[in-house]
Coordinates of C-alpha atoms in Angstrom, one line a residue:
M1 CA -92.1 137.1 90.8
R2 CA -91.9 138.7 94.3
I3 CA -94.6 138.4 97.1
D4 CA -94.7 140.9 99.9
V5 CA -97.3 140.4 102.6
I6 CA -98.5 143.6 104.3
R7 CA -101.5 144.8 106.3
P8 CA -104.3 146.4 104.3
G9 CA -103.7 149.8 105.9
E10 CA -100.1 149.8 104.5
L11 CA -101.4 149.9 100.9
G12 CA -100.1 153.2 99.4
P13 CA -101.8 155.4 96.8
A14 CA -99.8 153.9 93.9
E15 CA -100.9 150.4 94.9
V16 CA -104.6 151.4 95.3
T17 CA -104.4 153.0 91.8
A18 CA -102.9 149.8 90.3
W19 CA -105.5 147.7 92.1
R20 CA -108.4 149.7 90.6
A21 CA -106.8 149.7 87.2
M22 CA -106.7 145.9 87.3
Q23 CA -110.4 145.8 88.3
R24 CA -111.3 148.0 85.4
A25 CA -109.3 146.0 82.9
T26 CA -111.1 142.7 83.8
P27 CA -114.9 143.2 84.3
R28 CA -115.3 140.0 86.4
L29 CA -113.0 141.6 89.0
A30 CA -115.3 144.6 89.4
N31 CA -117.1 143.1 92.4
P32 CA -116.9 145.5 95.3
F33 CA -115.8 142.7 97.7
L34 CA -112.6 142.6 95.6
S35 CA -112.1 146.4 95.9
P36 CA -109.3 147.8 98.0
D37 CA -111.9 149.7 100.0
F38 CA -113.4 146.5 101.4
V39 CA -110.0 145.1 102.1
I40 CA -108.8 148.2 104.0
A41 CA -112.0 148.3 106.0
M42 CA -111.5 144.6 106.9
G43 CA -108.0 145.5 108.0
E44 CA -109.6 147.9 110.5
V45 CA -111.7 145.2 112.2
S46 CA -109.6 142.1 111.8
T47 CA -106.1 141.7 113.2
G48 CA -105.5 138.8 110.9
A49 CA -106.2 140.7 107.6
R50 CA -103.3 140.7 105.1
V51 CA -102.6 141.5 101.5
A52 CA -100.0 139.7 99.4
V53 CA -98.7 142.2 96.9
I54 CA -97.5 140.2 93.9
S55 CA -94.8 142.0 91.8
E56 CA -93.0 141.2 88.6
G57 CA -90.6 143.6 86.9
S58 CA -91.5 147.2 87.5
G59 CA -94.6 146.9 89.6
P60 CA -97.6 144.9 91.0
V61 CA -99.3 142.3 88.8
G62 CA -101.7 141.1 91.5
F63 CA -103.1 141.5 94.9
F64 CA -104.2 138.6 97.1
P65 CA -106.3 139.5 100.2
F66 CA -106.6 136.9 102.9
E67 CA -107.0 136.4 106.6
R68 CA -104.3 134.6 108.6
H69 CA -105.3 132.3 111.5
S70 CA -103.2 130.2 113.8
G71 CA -101.2 127.2 112.6
G72 CA -100.6 128.8 109.1
V73 CA -104.2 128.4 108.1
G74 CA -105.5 131.1 105.9
A75 CA -109.1 132.0 104.9
A76 CA -110.7 134.4 102.4
L77 CA -110.8 137.8 103.9
G78 CA -114.0 138.4 105.8
A79 CA -115.1 134.9 104.8
W80 CA -118.1 134.8 107.0
V81 CA -119.6 137.8 105.2
S82 CA -117.7 138.0 101.9
L83 CA -119.6 137.2 98.7
C84 CA -116.6 137.3 96.3
Q85 CA -113.0 136.3 96.7
G86 CA -109.8 135.7 94.7
V87 CA -106.7 137.4 93.3
V88 CA -107.1 140.8 91.7
H89 CA -104.6 140.7 88.8
A90 CA -103.3 142.3 85.6
P91 CA -104.6 140.9 82.4
G92 CA -102.6 137.8 81.4
A93 CA -100.9 137.4 84.7
E94 CA -100.2 133.8 85.8
F95 CA -99.9 132.4 89.3
G96 CA -99.3 129.1 91.0
A97 CA -101.5 128.4 94.0
Q98 CA -98.8 126.5 95.9
A99 CA -96.1 129.2 95.3
L100 CA -98.7 131.9 96.3
L101 CA -99.4 130.1 99.7
R102 CA -95.6 129.6 100.3
G103 CA -95.0 133.3 99.7
C104 CA -97.8 134.2 102.2
G105 CA -96.4 131.8 104.8
L106 CA -99.6 129.7 104.7
H107 CA -100.1 125.9 104.8
V108 CA -103.8 126.2 103.8
W109 CA -106.1 128.7 102.2
E110 CA -109.9 128.1 102.4
F111 CA -112.2 129.8 100.0
G112 CA -116.0 130.0 99.6
C113 CA -116.9 132.3 96.7
V114 CA -113.9 132.6 94.3
V115 CA -114.7 134.5 91.2
A116 CA -114.5 132.9 87.7
G117 CA -111.3 133.1 85.7
Q118 CA -108.9 132.0 88.5
P119 CA -107.5 128.7 87.0
W120 CA -104.7 128.5 89.7
F121 CA -107.4 127.5 92.2
Q122 CA -109.4 125.2 90.0
P123 CA -107.6 121.9 91.0
Y124 CA -108.7 122.6 94.5
E125 CA -112.4 123.2 94.0
V126 CA -114.9 121.0 95.8
L127 CA -118.1 122.9 95.0
R128 CA -119.2 125.0 92.0
Q129 CA -122.3 127.1 92.2
E130 CA -123.8 130.1 90.5
A131 CA -124.3 133.6 91.7
V132 CA -127.5 135.2 90.5
V133 CA -126.9 138.3 88.3
L134 CA -129.4 141.0 87.1
D135 CA -128.2 142.4 83.9
L136 CA -128.7 146.2 83.9
A137 CA -126.4 147.2 81.1
G138 CA -129.3 147.9 78.8
G139 CA -131.1 150.0 81.4
Y140 CA -134.0 149.1 83.6
P141 CA -136.7 149.0 80.9
A142 CA -134.7 146.3 79.1
Y143 CA -134.2 144.3 82.2
L144 CA -137.9 144.5 83.1
E145 CA -138.8 143.3 79.6
G146 CA -136.6 140.4 80.0
L147 CA -138.0 139.6 83.5
R148 CA -141.5 139.7 82.0
E149 CA -140.5 137.1 79.4
R150 CA -138.7 134.8 81.9
S151 CA -140.9 135.2 85.0
P152 CA -144.3 136.6 84.0
K153 CA -146.3 135.3 86.9
F154 CA -143.7 136.5 89.4
L155 CA -143.5 140.0 87.9
K156 CA -147.3 140.3 87.7
S157 CA -147.8 139.2 91.3
T158 CA -145.1 141.6 92.6
L159 CA -146.4 144.6 90.7
Y160 CA -150.0 143.8 92.0
K161 CA -148.7 143.7 95.6
E162 CA -146.9 147.0 95.0
R163 CA -150.1 148.7 93.9
K164 CA -152.0 147.1 96.8
L165 CA -149.4 148.1 99.3
G166 CA -149.7 151.7 98.0
R167 CA -153.5 151.6 98.3
D168 CA -153.6 150.1 101.8
A169 CA -150.6 151.8 103.5
G170 CA -149.9 155.0 101.6
E171 CA -147.8 156.4 98.9
L172 CA -144.6 154.4 98.0
T173 CA -141.3 156.2 97.9
F174 CA -137.8 154.9 97.6
G175 CA -134.3 156.1 98.6
F176 CA -131.2 154.5 96.9
A177 CA -128.4 155.8 99.1
V178 CA -129.8 156.8 102.5
R179 CA -127.4 158.2 105.0
D180 CA -129.7 158.1 108.1
E181 CA -128.0 156.1 110.9
E182 CA -131.2 155.3 112.7
Q183 CA -132.7 153.7 109.6
F184 CA -129.4 151.7 109.2
R185 CA -129.9 150.4 112.7
L186 CA -133.5 149.6 111.9
L187 CA -132.5 147.5 108.9
R188 CA -129.9 145.6 111.0
R189 CA -132.6 144.9 113.6
W190 CA -134.9 143.5 111.0
K191 CA -132.1 141.3 109.6
S192 CA -131.2 140.0 113.1
E193 CA -134.8 139.1 113.7
Q194 CA -135.0 137.4 110.3
Y195 CA -131.9 135.3 111.2
L196 CA -133.5 134.3 114.5
R197 CA -136.8 133.2 112.7
M198 CA -134.8 131.1 110.2
G199 CA -132.5 129.5 112.8
R200 CA -129.4 131.0 111.2
P201 CA -126.5 132.6 112.9
D202 CA -127.0 136.3 113.3
R203 CA -124.3 138.1 111.4
F204 CA -125.0 141.3 113.2
G205 CA -124.6 139.5 116.5
R206 CA -120.9 139.9 115.9
P207 CA -119.5 143.3 116.9
W208 CA -116.9 143.2 114.1
V209 CA -119.6 142.8 111.5
V210 CA -121.5 145.8 112.8
E211 CA -118.3 147.8 112.9
L212 CA -117.4 146.7 109.4
A213 CA -120.9 147.6 108.0
E214 CA -120.8 151.0 109.6
R215 CA -117.3 151.8 108.2
L216 CA -118.5 150.7 104.7
H217 CA -121.7 152.6 105.0
A218 CA -119.6 155.8 105.6
I219 CA -117.9 155.4 102.2
D220 CA -119.5 157.1 99.2
T221 CA -117.1 157.6 96.2
A222 CA -117.3 157.1 92.5
D223 CA -115.3 153.9 92.8
F224 CA -116.9 152.3 95.9
A225 CA -119.8 152.9 98.3
G226 CA -121.9 151.1 100.9
P227 CA -125.4 152.2 99.9
L228 CA -128.4 151.7 102.2
S229 CA -131.6 151.5 100.1
M230 CA -135.0 152.0 101.8
L231 CA -138.6 151.5 100.7
Y232 CA -141.3 153.7 102.4
C233 CA -145.0 153.7 102.7
D234 CA -146.4 157.1 103.6
G235 CA -142.9 157.9 105.0
R236 CA -142.7 154.7 107.1
P237 CA -139.7 152.3 106.3
V238 CA -141.1 148.9 105.3
A239 CA -138.1 147.3 103.6
G240 CA -134.4 148.0 103.0
H241 CA -131.1 146.7 101.8
F242 CA -127.5 147.3 102.6
G243 CA -125.0 146.3 100.0
L244 CA -121.8 147.3 98.3
R245 CA -121.1 148.8 94.9
S246 CA -118.2 149.5 92.7
D247 CA -118.4 151.9 89.7
T248 CA -120.2 149.1 87.7
T249 CA -121.5 146.4 90.1
L250 CA -124.0 146.4 93.0
V251 CA -123.9 143.4 95.3
G252 CA -126.9 142.3 97.3
W253 CA -125.8 141.7 100.9
F254 CA -128.3 142.4 103.7
P255 CA -131.9 142.7 102.5
A256 CA -134.7 142.8 105.2
Y257 CA -138.2 144.1 105.7
D258 CA -140.8 144.8 108.4
P259 CA -142.6 141.5 109.0
A260 CA -145.8 143.5 109.7
F261 CA -146.0 144.1 105.8
A262 CA -145.0 140.5 104.9
R263 CA -148.2 139.8 102.9
Y264 CA -147.2 142.5 100.4
S265 CA -143.7 141.0 99.7
P266 CA -142.0 144.4 100.3
G267 CA -138.6 142.8 99.9
L268 CA -139.4 141.9 96.3
I269 CA -140.8 145.4 95.6
Q270 CA -137.6 146.8 97.2
H271 CA -135.4 144.7 94.8
L272 CA -137.2 146.0 91.7
R273 CA -137.0 149.6 92.9
M274 CA -133.3 149.1 93.7
A275 CA -132.6 147.7 90.3
E276 CA -134.3 150.6 88.6
A277 CA -132.3 153.2 90.7
A278 CA -129.0 151.3 90.2
A279 CA -129.5 151.2 86.4
A280 CA -130.2 155.0 86.5
A281 CA -127.0 155.5 88.4
G282 CA -125.0 153.7 85.7
I283 CA -124.6 150.4 87.5
R284 CA -124.3 147.6 84.9
S285 CA -125.2 144.6 87.0
M286 CA -126.6 143.5 90.3
D287 CA -125.1 140.4 91.9
L288 CA -127.4 138.7 94.5
G289 CA -125.0 136.0 95.5
V290 CA -125.5 132.2 95.2
G291 CA -129.2 131.4 94.5
T292 CA -129.4 127.9 95.8
G293 CA -132.9 127.3 97.3
S294 CA -133.9 131.0 96.8
E295 CA -137.1 131.3 94.6
Y296 CA -137.0 135.0 94.5
K297 CA -133.4 135.1 93.3
E298 CA -134.1 132.6 90.6
A299 CA -137.1 134.7 89.5
L300 CA -135.1 137.9 89.3
R301 CA -132.0 136.5 87.6
S302 CA -130.8 137.5 84.1
R303 CA -127.9 135.0 84.2
G304 CA -125.6 133.1 86.5
E305 CA -122.0 133.6 87.2
P306 CA -119.9 130.7 88.5
V307 CA -118.3 130.8 92.0
T308 CA -116.4 128.1 93.6
E309 CA -115.6 126.7 97.1
G310 CA -112.6 124.7 98.1
C311 CA -109.3 124.6 99.9
V312 CA -105.6 124.8 98.8
R313 CA -103.2 122.8 100.8
R314 CA -99.5 122.7 100.6
R315 CA -97.6 119.4 101.1
S316 CA -96.8 120.1 104.8
A317 CA -97.5 118.8 108.3
G318 CA -99.7 121.8 109.0
A319 CA -101.8 121.2 106.0
A320 CA -102.2 117.5 106.9
A321 CA -103.4 118.4 110.4
H322 CA -105.9 120.8 108.9
W323 CA -107.2 118.1 106.6
L324 CA -107.8 115.7 109.4
R325 CA -109.8 118.3 111.3
S326 CA -111.9 119.7 108.4
A327 CA -112.4 116.9 105.8
P328 CA -115.1 114.9 107.6
V329 CA -117.3 118.0 108.2
R330 CA -116.9 119.2 104.6
R331 CA -117.9 115.8 103.3
V332 CA -121.1 115.7 105.4
R333 CA -122.0 119.3 104.2
Q334 CA -121.4 118.4 100.6
F335 CA -123.5 115.3 100.9
I336 CA -126.4 117.3 102.3
L337 CA -126.1 120.0 99.6
D338 CA -126.1 117.3 96.9
T339 CA -129.2 115.5 98.4
P340 CA -132.4 117.7 97.9
A341 CA -134.4 115.7 100.5
L342 CA -131.7 116.1 103.2
Y343 CA -131.2 119.8 102.3
G344 CA -134.9 120.5 102.6
A345 CA -135.2 118.6 105.9
A346 CA -132.2 120.5 107.3
D347 CA -133.7 123.9 106.2
R348 CA -137.1 123.0 107.7
A349 CA -135.4 121.9 111.0
M350 CA -133.5 125.2 111.2
K351 CA -136.7 127.2 110.7
R352 CA -138.5 125.2 113.4
Y353 CA -135.6 125.8 115.7
G354 CA -135.7 129.5 114.8
G355 CA -139.5 129.7 115.4
L356 CA -138.9 128.1 118.9
R357 CA -136.2 130.7 119.7
T358 CA -138.5 133.5 118.6
R359 CA -141.3 132.3 120.8
M360 CA -139.0 131.8 123.8
R361 CA -137.6 135.3 123.2
A362 CA -141.1 136.8 123.1
R363 CA -142.0 135.4 126.6

């Protein structure tokens, strides 16, 4: 087995074709965050972006995207925004995590959302969670019927608010793949304001995230796209979502709405309209990411898909130094996540802080 580390922009047509074939052969690898398009776009905004091309015999058997930092520390590519990570591989391929890191020149690789079916990383997991998945394979009517059985009060309330929003504010319309740049900027502004209210770091406060999103929004092919979906009342945008899709999977990434319409829950209406449009376009599933603490995700879900967080370390001085820096912080975070009272208190504190920042900003 040979490992060649290259920059994403150095991937050739034959390698991209092999990459896509591996994704089609293994449905759990169909997530658009594992697509070559996302990796190449990350390479255009990150100087540390790399791809390990793993070859055996006559050609590639796997592709391992990662981000290289100083001291031989590696992270998942675009870790701050990526919702799915891992090795894209041919069916039946076997890897060793230690050998993989050695071939990449890394002492450490940190991961946060590794897809299921990657046993080579299993010994290094520290947290296992579930991504919320909406099953659209049977079409939207079948999904809606399942939702009615699982979450009848949620569905009834959302449909009532949808009707009331239409009566109060005007006819509802929806666009699944909107190309308008001004509306894309509007969605990003809504999302930044939401991060502020919640006391969370603003993803769109980082120029590289904005550039990445704009590059991905410009892509619209059968294999990959960055669709912007928008919900309108009487032609006025009230909610939207920017995500990524492969030929079979749509991933929820940046949903947001106009706070002036909050009492109507336009974000929930947006998600149902988006699921309907996605199913009509042949999308078989919607992945909303990890659902911990999110009532709306749990209400919408058809099933869960495991994702894992952890860190692979080689037996080296560089890995030991990284452990000394990061282990205490990781342990505290894990303790908070495992203690509902502490998790709730931390969430409430962040929202109070966000409210204070919002009021100070408004003065």
